[in-house]
Amino acid sequence: MAWNMTFEYDAPNDVVTAHFTDCLLVNEEDVLRWRREVEGHLSKYPGKVDLLINLDGLVVKFTAGRVFGKERREVLERYTHRSYRFGGDEMTRMFVLTSGAINGAAVNHYASRDEALAALKAEREALRQRGFSPFSGGFVGSKA
């Protein structure tokens, strides 16, 4: 298969899931292509989304790791409220974990989509219990 990525909206869970096929990031050029294509997909949504990322099919090589971390953080800050990951090969998981620590991006990696979705729902519920309404733009009762 050739390089491909898809983004599917799951309306019942109000979450977008990203899937990658043969997205091999070897150098800066590959990472910038990845960023352009991810931004092209995410910019179609009317605002920031909650994102589940299937790392299967996305391979980050050592030679692209540093630039990937920076670009990843910037994309997630611009287009997502929160993101959770699942799957992926050992090297890619290592870069996600490392770049998360270096660049201050959340890691949130799980073995399966179901586990990642459960963690995302738990975070949403914890925010609701503290009085945060994701639809009002802030805490309930605040003068936003």
PDB file of C-alpha atoms in Angstrom, residues 66-129:
ATOM      1  CA  ARG A  66      13.375  15.402  16.833  1.00  0.00           C
ATOM      2  CA  VAL A  67      11.508  17.342  14.135  1.00  0.00           C
ATOM      3  CA  PHE A  68       8.508  15.015  14.487  1.00  0.00           C
ATOM      4  CA  GLY A  69       8.231  15.864  18.178  1.00  0.00           C
ATOM      5  CA  LYS A  70       8.106  19.589  17.487  1.00  0.00           C
ATOM      6  CA  GLU A  71       5.675  19.356  14.576  1.00  0.00           C
ATOM      7  CA  ARG A  72       3.451  16.891  16.447  1.00  0.00           C
ATOM      8  CA  ARG A  73       3.138  19.221  19.434  1.00  0.00           C
ATOM      9  CA  GLU A  74       2.260  22.212  17.254  1.00  0.00           C
ATOM     10  CA  VAL A  75      -0.403  20.313  15.309  1.00  0.00           C
ATOM     11  CA  LEU A  76      -2.008  18.941  18.464  1.00  0.00           C
ATOM     12  CA  GLU A  77      -2.034  22.353  20.158  1.00  0.00           C
ATOM     13  CA  ARG A  78      -3.708  23.957  17.178  1.00  0.00           C
ATOM     14  CA  TYR A  79      -6.324  21.328  16.291  1.00  0.00           C
ATOM     15  CA  THR A  80      -7.122  19.252  19.379  1.00  0.00           C
ATOM     16  CA  HIS A  81      -8.545  19.601  22.870  1.00  0.00           C
ATOM     17  CA  ARG A  82      -6.944  16.327  23.876  1.00  0.00           C
ATOM     18  CA  SER A  83      -5.430  13.320  22.119  1.00  0.00           C
ATOM     19  CA  TYR A  84      -4.981   9.671  23.009  1.00  0.00           C
ATOM     20  CA  ARG A  85      -2.897   7.099  21.163  1.00  0.00           C
ATOM     21  CA  PHE A  86      -3.006   3.359  20.663  1.00  0.00           C
ATOM     22  CA  GLY A  87      -1.030   0.735  18.745  1.00  0.00           C
ATOM     23  CA  GLY A  88       2.199   1.452  16.913  1.00  0.00           C
ATOM     24  CA  ASP A  89       5.620  -0.118  16.657  1.00  0.00           C
ATOM     25  CA  GLU A  90       8.162   0.130  19.460  1.00  0.00           C
ATOM     26  CA  MET A  91      10.287   2.866  17.844  1.00  0.00           C
ATOM     27  CA  THR A  92       7.287   5.113  17.111  1.00  0.00           C
ATOM     28  CA  ARG A  93       5.913   4.660  20.638  1.00  0.00           C
ATOM     29  CA  MET A  94       9.343   5.590  21.992  1.00  0.00           C
ATOM     30  CA  PHE A  95       9.406   8.821  19.923  1.00  0.00           C
ATOM     31  CA  VAL A  96       5.887   9.721  21.018  1.00  0.00           C
ATOM     32  CA  LEU A  97       6.814   9.172  24.666  1.00  0.00           C
ATOM     33  CA  THR A  98      10.117  11.022  24.350  1.00  0.00           C
ATOM     34  CA  SER A  99       8.773  13.938  22.339  1.00  0.00           C
ATOM     35  CA  GLY A 100       5.889  14.253  24.765  1.00  0.00           C
ATOM     36  CA  ALA A 101       8.310  14.635  27.646  1.00  0.00           C
ATOM     37  CA  ILE A 102      10.634  17.020  25.778  1.00  0.00           C
ATOM     38  CA  ASN A 103       7.935  19.182  24.183  1.00  0.00           C
ATOM     39  CA  GLY A 104       5.355  19.086  26.945  1.00  0.00           C
ATOM     40  CA  ALA A 105       2.750  17.218  24.885  1.00  0.00           C
ATOM     41  CA  ALA A 106       0.459  14.658  26.470  1.00  0.00           C
ATOM     42  CA  VAL A 107       1.451  11.052  25.788  1.00  0.00           C
ATOM     43  CA  ASN A 108      -1.707   9.109  26.699  1.00  0.00           C
ATOM     44  CA  HIS A 109      -0.814   5.811  24.997  1.00  0.00           C
ATOM     45  CA  TYR A 110      -2.988   2.697  25.324  1.00  0.00           C
ATOM     46  CA  ALA A 111      -2.987  -0.824  23.916  1.00  0.00           C
ATOM     47  CA  SER A 112      -6.295  -0.485  22.029  1.00  0.00           C
ATOM     48  CA  ARG A 113      -8.790   2.059  20.716  1.00  0.00           C
ATOM     49  CA  ASP A 114     -11.307   0.919  23.329  1.00  0.00           C
ATOM     50  CA  GLU A 115      -8.831   1.633  26.141  1.00  0.00           C
ATOM     51  CA  ALA A 116      -7.894   5.016  24.656  1.00  0.00           C
ATOM     52  CA  LEU A 117     -11.566   5.954  24.254  1.00  0.00           C
ATOM     53  CA  ALA A 118     -12.329   4.880  27.838  1.00  0.00           C
ATOM     54  CA  ALA A 119      -9.480   7.079  29.123  1.00  0.00           C
ATOM     55  CA  LEU A 120     -10.704  10.031  27.059  1.00  0.00           C
ATOM     56  CA  LYS A 121     -14.246   9.598  28.413  1.00  0.00           C
ATOM     57  CA  ALA A 122     -12.887   9.384  31.970  1.00  0.00           C
ATOM     58  CA  GLU A 123     -11.004  12.676  31.464  1.00  0.00           C
ATOM     59  CA  ARG A 124     -14.157  14.338  30.122  1.00  0.00           C
ATOM     60  CA  GLU A 125     -16.169  13.080  33.108  1.00  0.00           C
ATOM     61  CA  ALA A 126     -13.545  14.307  35.579  1.00  0.00           C
ATOM     62  CA  LEU A 127     -13.722  17.760  33.973  1.00  0.00           C
ATOM     63  CA  ARG A 128     -17.527  17.756  34.131  1.00  0.00           C
ATOM     64  CA  GLN A 129     -17.452  16.815  37.809  1.00  0.00           C
TER      65      GLN A 129
END
